[in-house]
């Protein structure tokens, strides 16, 4: 590997918005005939003026910034005009905001800033046609410092970013981001590779560039500052043009835009995966297992139920290895694990954790559960006596009294909360109860639905 | 006025406009199908050709937009339409509003109906001249550095540059976005029409962010609110000193008219006045170069008419007049790395100084008064080869644009105007002052 490699990323994230950045046209440019989602604003008609920036985009940017430990700008954020000529840029300037937050890190790599901007349209050079459906679509550009040294670093960082976007639920799943990357090796200038659409593409482009630049230098050549294009199919980069300096863009504050005071934008952030990861590691979970679990929100939900019964460490192994192993073996997606299956798995986990079941019996029962069989009778035989209806009722009452929040969430329709309550009851009963019975008792207590069945 | 009466009026004005030799319109309208009721019902209006009127050609007096049809209505236009106005046509102007004489039009200059052989003023040349000629009752122009007040003075009509942000600029083609806005003009004696136009077009518009915190004017109701004995005017002495004897004389006559009726007058010097022109021109060039970036020959111009894209791009700038090209080049330079700190940042700071001085003067008085233009209109062609002398004529109008405050002009002689500036949102009080002159029998023509 070459010496003194420095890698920086500019990630353009497509936030999930209904409309474009500065007008009310739909931002869904992928599913529309050319130039059907345009108006005087996003087609740059003379006399048109931008509307205030898309609120949802700014909120999404602030959520990302908060999750990555970035500090939001204190002063109102101005929108700048970046001037350059291109057929797909209707006004020949792009509106791009000053940083809305700076600092922070992604997978331990230092970040520079994040800002919002508008996407240009799409130019088909071969046909000489321009489609402006994409013109004005909101983008968030997250810029890292040149803090990475290996292609693997870039991959880790982008993996973490994808994970974050999945949890924040703010990206467009069909098109999460496109990446520009800057890479230099010791003794050479910085080269920018533009418009890479996948994590895999970034890694290949970086590997190609590092090797290309190193060979150039070893052969006595020089690496000039330039912009290159990544050829996804050929796996190579091709020179596009020499990089304009930032002064060449004649940045100036857009007189048609009011600065945005970020203090007037409030966002509520769901728990982000890095916080969950930290919490799991504090509970003794190995990072490797924790990452398997948080990479999939369904698995995380199973883990949370199991951890309530068995504790973090045991539950993480049970989910990340036993359950995931079973899913992989059967080539099943995690959504195969439904409420019924969870009801089977929790007593099983509890029994193993409580030492009342051998590992080989546990494996057998796990497979049976995945086969769709009711394992409760066999589990009961293997581990002894189950708790009776009275004991379950007493425990259910205790749990309902102490877990008011989960009860409230359940009443609002959260089925995950029921799993959580079942898990707690199961724990208090030492795993010696049928999940189905606990569910019936909880339901009769919580919504009366079970009463009819009981009679 | 009945709707059929309004339509007959419109038809006769349309006939007159077709026969006129004044070159005040680039495009004339069709007969209106219906005329909505409203406070401006039946008012025949000229619209400067840099406002978008849906379905009408919009040239900005430039060959590059010769075949361009606007796909939407400017906010000011749609509001005037729903208030009952009838649009007679699109007025001639200086190309992309670049000029103070009306001579920089690809369609030839609009002619001054009061002073044959003299310029009509600019850039809203055709708007002022069509009102002075009696073709239009009123007009909507735009004022970036005096573009409404200059031709209003030269053609002896009234004109108001409103408070920046009080009238939506949506649909007004950019010259210098931080300085300009729609600005109404009307015949002398028609202050009520001017007031109603302001009441119709002003107030917030979701399509122009600078209007977000504005209020609608209340000019019609407050038209009689000028109280001479409770009014103080500061007269800018060094502005008067820059004027021709003819202009200074007419101006002083109007000031005496006010003083005789009990208005208190104080003479002051404005020290930042010398900064106003360079600050204005540098900022305007910079914003204009940015705004004109889109006219690259591919998106507008002659592509497709037998031109390849490369030819169209090479050809694009030849479709623009020399003054427009000059401003684009200068603006590109001012905002380049070389020009930024030497020119752009200093211009911003000079703008602050002008603005601060005007604001502080207006805390001590109700109006600032000065002549609108330093001299009466010059002869057609006289300054065409001397842009600097052309620019110098804007010295008294640009301060109001730099500070965003309202400023109006009313005739004090043939081709000369009195300019009144007021504090932010003082638009109504300027119209009331114009109305006071009218009510008190002000005679601007020498008899």
PDB file of C-alpha atoms in Angstrom, chain B residues 234-397:
ATOM      1  CA  UNK B 234     -34.407  67.959   5.410  1.00  0.00           C
ATOM      2  CA  UNK B 235     -33.083  69.322   2.139  1.00  0.00           C
ATOM      3  CA  UNK B 236     -29.779  67.887   0.939  1.00  0.00           C
ATOM      4  CA  UNK B 237     -27.824  71.005   0.052  1.00  0.00           C
ATOM      5  CA  UNK B 238     -24.859  69.295  -1.625  1.00  0.00           C
ATOM      6  CA  UNK B 239     -27.316  67.425  -3.863  1.00  0.00           C
ATOM      7  CA  UNK B 240     -28.827  70.719  -5.058  1.00  0.00           C
ATOM      8  CA  UNK B 241     -25.341  72.102  -5.681  1.00  0.00           C
ATOM      9  CA  UNK B 242     -24.691  69.329  -8.211  1.00  0.00           C
ATOM     10  CA  UNK B 243     -27.698  70.332 -10.287  1.00  0.00           C
ATOM     11  CA  UNK B 244     -28.121  72.592 -13.290  1.00  0.00           C
ATOM     12  CA  UNK B 245     -29.474  76.081 -12.637  1.00  0.00           C
ATOM     13  CA  UNK B 246     -32.736  75.121 -14.326  1.00  0.00           C
ATOM     14  CA  UNK B 247     -33.245  72.079 -12.094  1.00  0.00           C
ATOM     15  CA  UNK B 248     -32.134  73.881  -8.913  1.00  0.00           C
ATOM     16  CA  UNK B 249     -34.487  76.759  -9.676  1.00  0.00           C
ATOM     17  CA  UNK B 250     -37.511  74.523 -10.225  1.00  0.00           C
ATOM     18  CA  UNK B 251     -36.641  72.560  -7.099  1.00  0.00           C
ATOM     19  CA  UNK B 252     -36.347  75.678  -4.907  1.00  0.00           C
ATOM     20  CA  UNK B 253     -39.715  76.900  -6.188  1.00  0.00           C
ATOM     21  CA  UNK B 254     -41.314  73.657  -4.984  1.00  0.00           C
ATOM     22  CA  UNK B 255     -39.536  73.931  -1.629  1.00  0.00           C
ATOM     23  CA  UNK B 256     -40.852  77.481  -1.193  1.00  0.00           C
ATOM     24  CA  UNK B 257     -44.330  76.195  -2.031  1.00  0.00           C
ATOM     25  CA  UNK B 258     -44.025  73.810   0.933  1.00  0.00           C
ATOM     26  CA  UNK B 259     -42.444  76.374   3.264  1.00  0.00           C
ATOM     27  CA  UNK B 260     -45.204  78.901   2.543  1.00  0.00           C
ATOM     28  CA  UNK B 261     -47.722  76.335   3.740  1.00  0.00           C
ATOM     29  CA  UNK B 262     -46.001  75.804   7.047  1.00  0.00           C
ATOM     30  CA  UNK B 263     -43.621  72.917   6.344  1.00  0.00           C
ATOM     31  CA  UNK B 264     -40.404  73.311   8.296  1.00  0.00           C
ATOM     32  CA  UNK B 265     -37.312  73.073   6.045  1.00  0.00           C
ATOM     33  CA  UNK B 266     -33.756  72.421   7.179  1.00  0.00           C
ATOM     34  CA  UNK B 267     -30.736  72.409   4.879  1.00  0.00           C
ATOM     35  CA  UNK B 268     -28.043  69.762   5.504  1.00  0.00           C
ATOM     36  CA  UNK B 269     -25.087  68.224   3.777  1.00  0.00           C
ATOM     37  CA  UNK B 270     -24.977  64.483   3.188  1.00  0.00           C
ATOM     38  CA  UNK B 271     -21.362  63.399   3.523  1.00  0.00           C
ATOM     39  CA  UNK B 272     -21.771  59.888   2.137  1.00  0.00           C
ATOM     40  CA  UNK B 273     -23.392  61.105  -1.084  1.00  0.00           C
ATOM     41  CA  UNK B 274     -20.066  60.811  -2.922  1.00  0.00           C
ATOM     42  CA  UNK B 275     -19.955  57.081  -2.062  1.00  0.00           C
ATOM     43  CA  UNK B 276     -23.370  56.332  -3.470  1.00  0.00           C
ATOM     44  CA  UNK B 277     -22.583  56.060  -7.172  1.00  0.00           C
ATOM     45  CA  UNK B 278     -19.508  53.828  -6.946  1.00  0.00           C
ATOM     46  CA  UNK B 279     -21.178  51.603  -4.345  1.00  0.00           C
ATOM     47  CA  UNK B 280     -24.292  51.310  -6.463  1.00  0.00           C
ATOM     48  CA  UNK B 281     -22.537  50.537  -9.713  1.00  0.00           C
ATOM     49  CA  UNK B 282     -20.165  47.949  -8.230  1.00  0.00           C
ATOM     50  CA  UNK B 283     -22.932  46.038  -6.478  1.00  0.00           C
ATOM     51  CA  UNK B 284     -25.268  46.280  -9.436  1.00  0.00           C
ATOM     52  CA  UNK B 285     -22.580  44.991 -11.834  1.00  0.00           C
ATOM     53  CA  UNK B 286     -21.893  42.048  -9.519  1.00  0.00           C
ATOM     54  CA  UNK B 287     -25.491  40.983  -9.086  1.00  0.00           C
ATOM     55  CA  UNK B 288     -26.237  41.592 -12.757  1.00  0.00           C
ATOM     56  CA  UNK B 289     -23.360  39.388 -13.920  1.00  0.00           C
ATOM     57  CA  UNK B 290     -24.740  36.592 -11.734  1.00  0.00           C
ATOM     58  CA  UNK B 291     -28.288  37.058 -12.992  1.00  0.00           C
ATOM     59  CA  UNK B 292     -27.212  37.175 -16.652  1.00  0.00           C
ATOM     60  CA  UNK B 293     -25.216  33.940 -16.312  1.00  0.00           C
ATOM     61  CA  UNK B 294     -28.218  31.969 -17.679  1.00  0.00           C
ATOM     62  CA  UNK B 295     -28.180  33.716 -21.069  1.00  0.00           C
ATOM     63  CA  UNK B 296     -25.492  31.438 -22.446  1.00  0.00           C
ATOM     64  CA  UNK B 297     -27.025  30.888 -25.859  1.00  0.00           C
ATOM     65  CA  UNK B 298     -28.157  27.346 -25.074  1.00  0.00           C
ATOM     66  CA  UNK B 299     -31.156  28.101 -22.894  1.00  0.00           C
ATOM     67  CA  UNK B 300     -32.149  31.370 -24.580  1.00  0.00           C
ATOM     68  CA  UNK B 301     -31.183  32.837 -27.902  1.00  0.00           C
ATOM     69  CA  UNK B 302     -31.035  31.289 -31.332  1.00  0.00           C
ATOM     70  CA  UNK B 303     -30.189  27.626 -30.719  1.00  0.00           C
ATOM     71  CA  UNK B 304     -32.087  25.424 -33.097  1.00  0.00           C
ATOM     72  CA  UNK B 305     -32.468  28.148 -35.717  1.00  0.00           C
ATOM     73  CA  UNK B 306     -29.715  26.587 -37.800  1.00  0.00           C
ATOM     74  CA  UNK B 307     -27.123  27.029 -35.052  1.00  0.00           C
ATOM     75  CA  UNK B 308     -25.200  24.206 -33.422  1.00  0.00           C
ATOM     76  CA  UNK B 309     -24.868  24.450 -29.625  1.00  0.00           C
ATOM     77  CA  UNK B 310     -21.270  25.636 -29.983  1.00  0.00           C
ATOM     78  CA  UNK B 311     -22.261  28.308 -32.482  1.00  0.00           C
ATOM     79  CA  UNK B 312     -25.205  29.345 -30.332  1.00  0.00           C
ATOM     80  CA  UNK B 313     -22.928  29.796 -27.330  1.00  0.00           C
ATOM     81  CA  UNK B 314     -20.372  31.761 -29.304  1.00  0.00           C
ATOM     82  CA  UNK B 315     -23.165  33.857 -30.771  1.00  0.00           C
ATOM     83  CA  UNK B 316     -25.050  34.501 -27.504  1.00  0.00           C
ATOM     84  CA  UNK B 317     -23.185  37.562 -26.329  1.00  0.00           C
ATOM     85  CA  UNK B 318     -23.490  39.221 -29.735  1.00  0.00           C
ATOM     86  CA  UNK B 319     -27.234  39.277 -29.101  1.00  0.00           C
ATOM     87  CA  UNK B 320     -26.648  41.606 -26.143  1.00  0.00           C
ATOM     88  CA  UNK B 321     -26.089  45.339 -26.437  1.00  0.00           C
ATOM     89  CA  UNK B 322     -22.785  47.007 -25.514  1.00  0.00           C
ATOM     90  CA  UNK B 323     -23.960  48.385 -22.141  1.00  0.00           C
ATOM     91  CA  UNK B 324     -25.244  44.963 -21.060  1.00  0.00           C
ATOM     92  CA  UNK B 325     -21.988  43.326 -22.110  1.00  0.00           C
ATOM     93  CA  UNK B 326     -19.975  46.015 -20.309  1.00  0.00           C
ATOM     94  CA  UNK B 327     -21.858  45.423 -17.075  1.00  0.00           C
ATOM     95  CA  UNK B 328     -21.519  41.624 -17.277  1.00  0.00           C
ATOM     96  CA  UNK B 329     -17.766  41.905 -17.791  1.00  0.00           C
ATOM     97  CA  UNK B 330     -17.304  44.416 -14.981  1.00  0.00           C
ATOM     98  CA  UNK B 331     -19.505  42.385 -12.617  1.00  0.00           C
ATOM     99  CA  UNK B 332     -17.604  39.209 -13.389  1.00  0.00           C
ATOM    100  CA  UNK B 333     -14.376  41.026 -12.625  1.00  0.00           C
ATOM    101  CA  UNK B 334     -15.673  42.610  -9.386  1.00  0.00           C
ATOM    102  CA  UNK B 335     -16.734  39.210  -8.021  1.00  0.00           C
ATOM    103  CA  UNK B 336     -13.590  37.412  -9.157  1.00  0.00           C
ATOM    104  CA  UNK B 337     -10.779  36.679  -6.744  1.00  0.00           C
ATOM    105  CA  UNK B 338      -8.849  39.715  -7.960  1.00  0.00           C
ATOM    106  CA  UNK B 339     -11.775  42.090  -7.576  1.00  0.00           C
ATOM    107  CA  UNK B 340     -13.482  40.780  -4.469  1.00  0.00           C
ATOM    108  CA  UNK B 341     -11.738  42.549  -1.617  1.00  0.00           C
ATOM    109  CA  UNK B 342     -10.658  45.560  -3.688  1.00  0.00           C
ATOM    110  CA  UNK B 343     -14.135  46.311  -4.986  1.00  0.00           C
ATOM    111  CA  UNK B 344     -16.997  44.120  -3.848  1.00  0.00           C
ATOM    112  CA  UNK B 345     -16.381  44.232  -0.109  1.00  0.00           C
ATOM    113  CA  UNK B 346     -15.637  47.948  -0.173  1.00  0.00           C
ATOM    114  CA  UNK B 347     -18.853  48.573  -2.072  1.00  0.00           C
ATOM    115  CA  UNK B 348     -20.791  46.673   0.595  1.00  0.00           C
ATOM    116  CA  UNK B 349     -19.242  48.830   3.266  1.00  0.00           C
ATOM    117  CA  UNK B 350     -19.951  52.054   1.352  1.00  0.00           C
ATOM    118  CA  UNK B 351     -23.557  50.916   1.010  1.00  0.00           C
ATOM    119  CA  UNK B 352     -23.729  50.577   4.790  1.00  0.00           C
ATOM    120  CA  UNK B 353     -22.439  54.135   5.248  1.00  0.00           C
ATOM    121  CA  UNK B 354     -24.971  55.648   2.851  1.00  0.00           C
ATOM    122  CA  UNK B 355     -27.753  53.678   4.446  1.00  0.00           C
ATOM    123  CA  UNK B 356     -26.732  54.632   7.978  1.00  0.00           C
ATOM    124  CA  UNK B 357     -26.549  58.336   7.158  1.00  0.00           C
ATOM    125  CA  UNK B 358     -29.988  58.373   5.499  1.00  0.00           C
ATOM    126  CA  UNK B 359     -31.505  56.399   8.372  1.00  0.00           C
ATOM    127  CA  UNK B 360     -30.102  58.781  10.931  1.00  0.00           C
ATOM    128  CA  UNK B 361     -31.337  61.855   8.990  1.00  0.00           C
ATOM    129  CA  UNK B 362     -34.793  60.314   8.748  1.00  0.00           C
ATOM    130  CA  UNK B 363     -34.916  59.952  12.510  1.00  0.00           C
ATOM    131  CA  UNK B 364     -34.917  63.745  12.684  1.00  0.00           C
ATOM    132  CA  UNK B 365     -37.399  64.517   9.928  1.00  0.00           C
ATOM    133  CA  UNK B 366     -40.363  63.198   7.950  1.00  0.00           C
ATOM    134  CA  UNK B 367     -38.879  63.537   4.471  1.00  0.00           C
ATOM    135  CA  UNK B 368     -35.541  64.106   2.780  1.00  0.00           C
ATOM    136  CA  UNK B 369     -35.846  66.288  -0.311  1.00  0.00           C
ATOM    137  CA  UNK B 370     -33.570  66.662  -3.312  1.00  0.00           C
ATOM    138  CA  UNK B 371     -33.991  67.001  -7.042  1.00  0.00           C
ATOM    139  CA  UNK B 372     -34.686  63.719  -8.823  1.00  0.00           C
ATOM    140  CA  UNK B 373     -32.218  64.234 -11.681  1.00  0.00           C
ATOM    141  CA  UNK B 374     -29.350  66.745 -11.653  1.00  0.00           C
ATOM    142  CA  UNK B 375     -30.217  68.112 -15.099  1.00  0.00           C
ATOM    143  CA  UNK B 376     -33.084  68.224 -17.564  1.00  0.00           C
ATOM    144  CA  UNK B 377     -33.158  65.474 -20.191  1.00  0.00           C
ATOM    145  CA  UNK B 378     -30.262  65.576 -22.640  1.00  0.00           C
ATOM    146  CA  UNK B 379     -30.495  65.174 -26.396  1.00  0.00           C
ATOM    147  CA  UNK B 380     -30.850  61.718 -27.937  1.00  0.00           C
ATOM    148  CA  UNK B 381     -27.383  60.377 -28.731  1.00  0.00           C
ATOM    149  CA  UNK B 382     -25.588  63.060 -26.697  1.00  0.00           C
ATOM    150  CA  UNK B 383     -24.127  60.718 -24.080  1.00  0.00           C
ATOM    151  CA  UNK B 384     -24.323  57.424 -25.955  1.00  0.00           C
ATOM    152  CA  UNK B 385     -20.549  57.127 -26.244  1.00  0.00           C
ATOM    153  CA  UNK B 386     -19.828  58.277 -22.701  1.00  0.00           C
ATOM    154  CA  UNK B 387     -21.111  55.775 -20.143  1.00  0.00           C
ATOM    155  CA  UNK B 388     -19.531  57.607 -17.216  1.00  0.00           C
ATOM    156  CA  UNK B 389     -21.476  60.821 -17.847  1.00  0.00           C
ATOM    157  CA  UNK B 390     -24.585  58.672 -18.277  1.00  0.00           C
ATOM    158  CA  UNK B 391     -23.933  56.976 -14.910  1.00  0.00           C
ATOM    159  CA  UNK B 392     -23.361  60.364 -13.214  1.00  0.00           C
ATOM    160  CA  UNK B 393     -27.004  61.277 -13.807  1.00  0.00           C
ATOM    161  CA  UNK B 394     -28.031  58.576 -11.268  1.00  0.00           C
ATOM    162  CA  UNK B 395     -26.263  60.274  -8.352  1.00  0.00           C
ATOM    163  CA  UNK B 396     -29.445  61.455  -6.621  1.00  0.00           C
ATOM    164  CA  UNK B 397     -31.615  58.392  -7.153  1.00  0.00           C
TER     165      UNK B 397
END
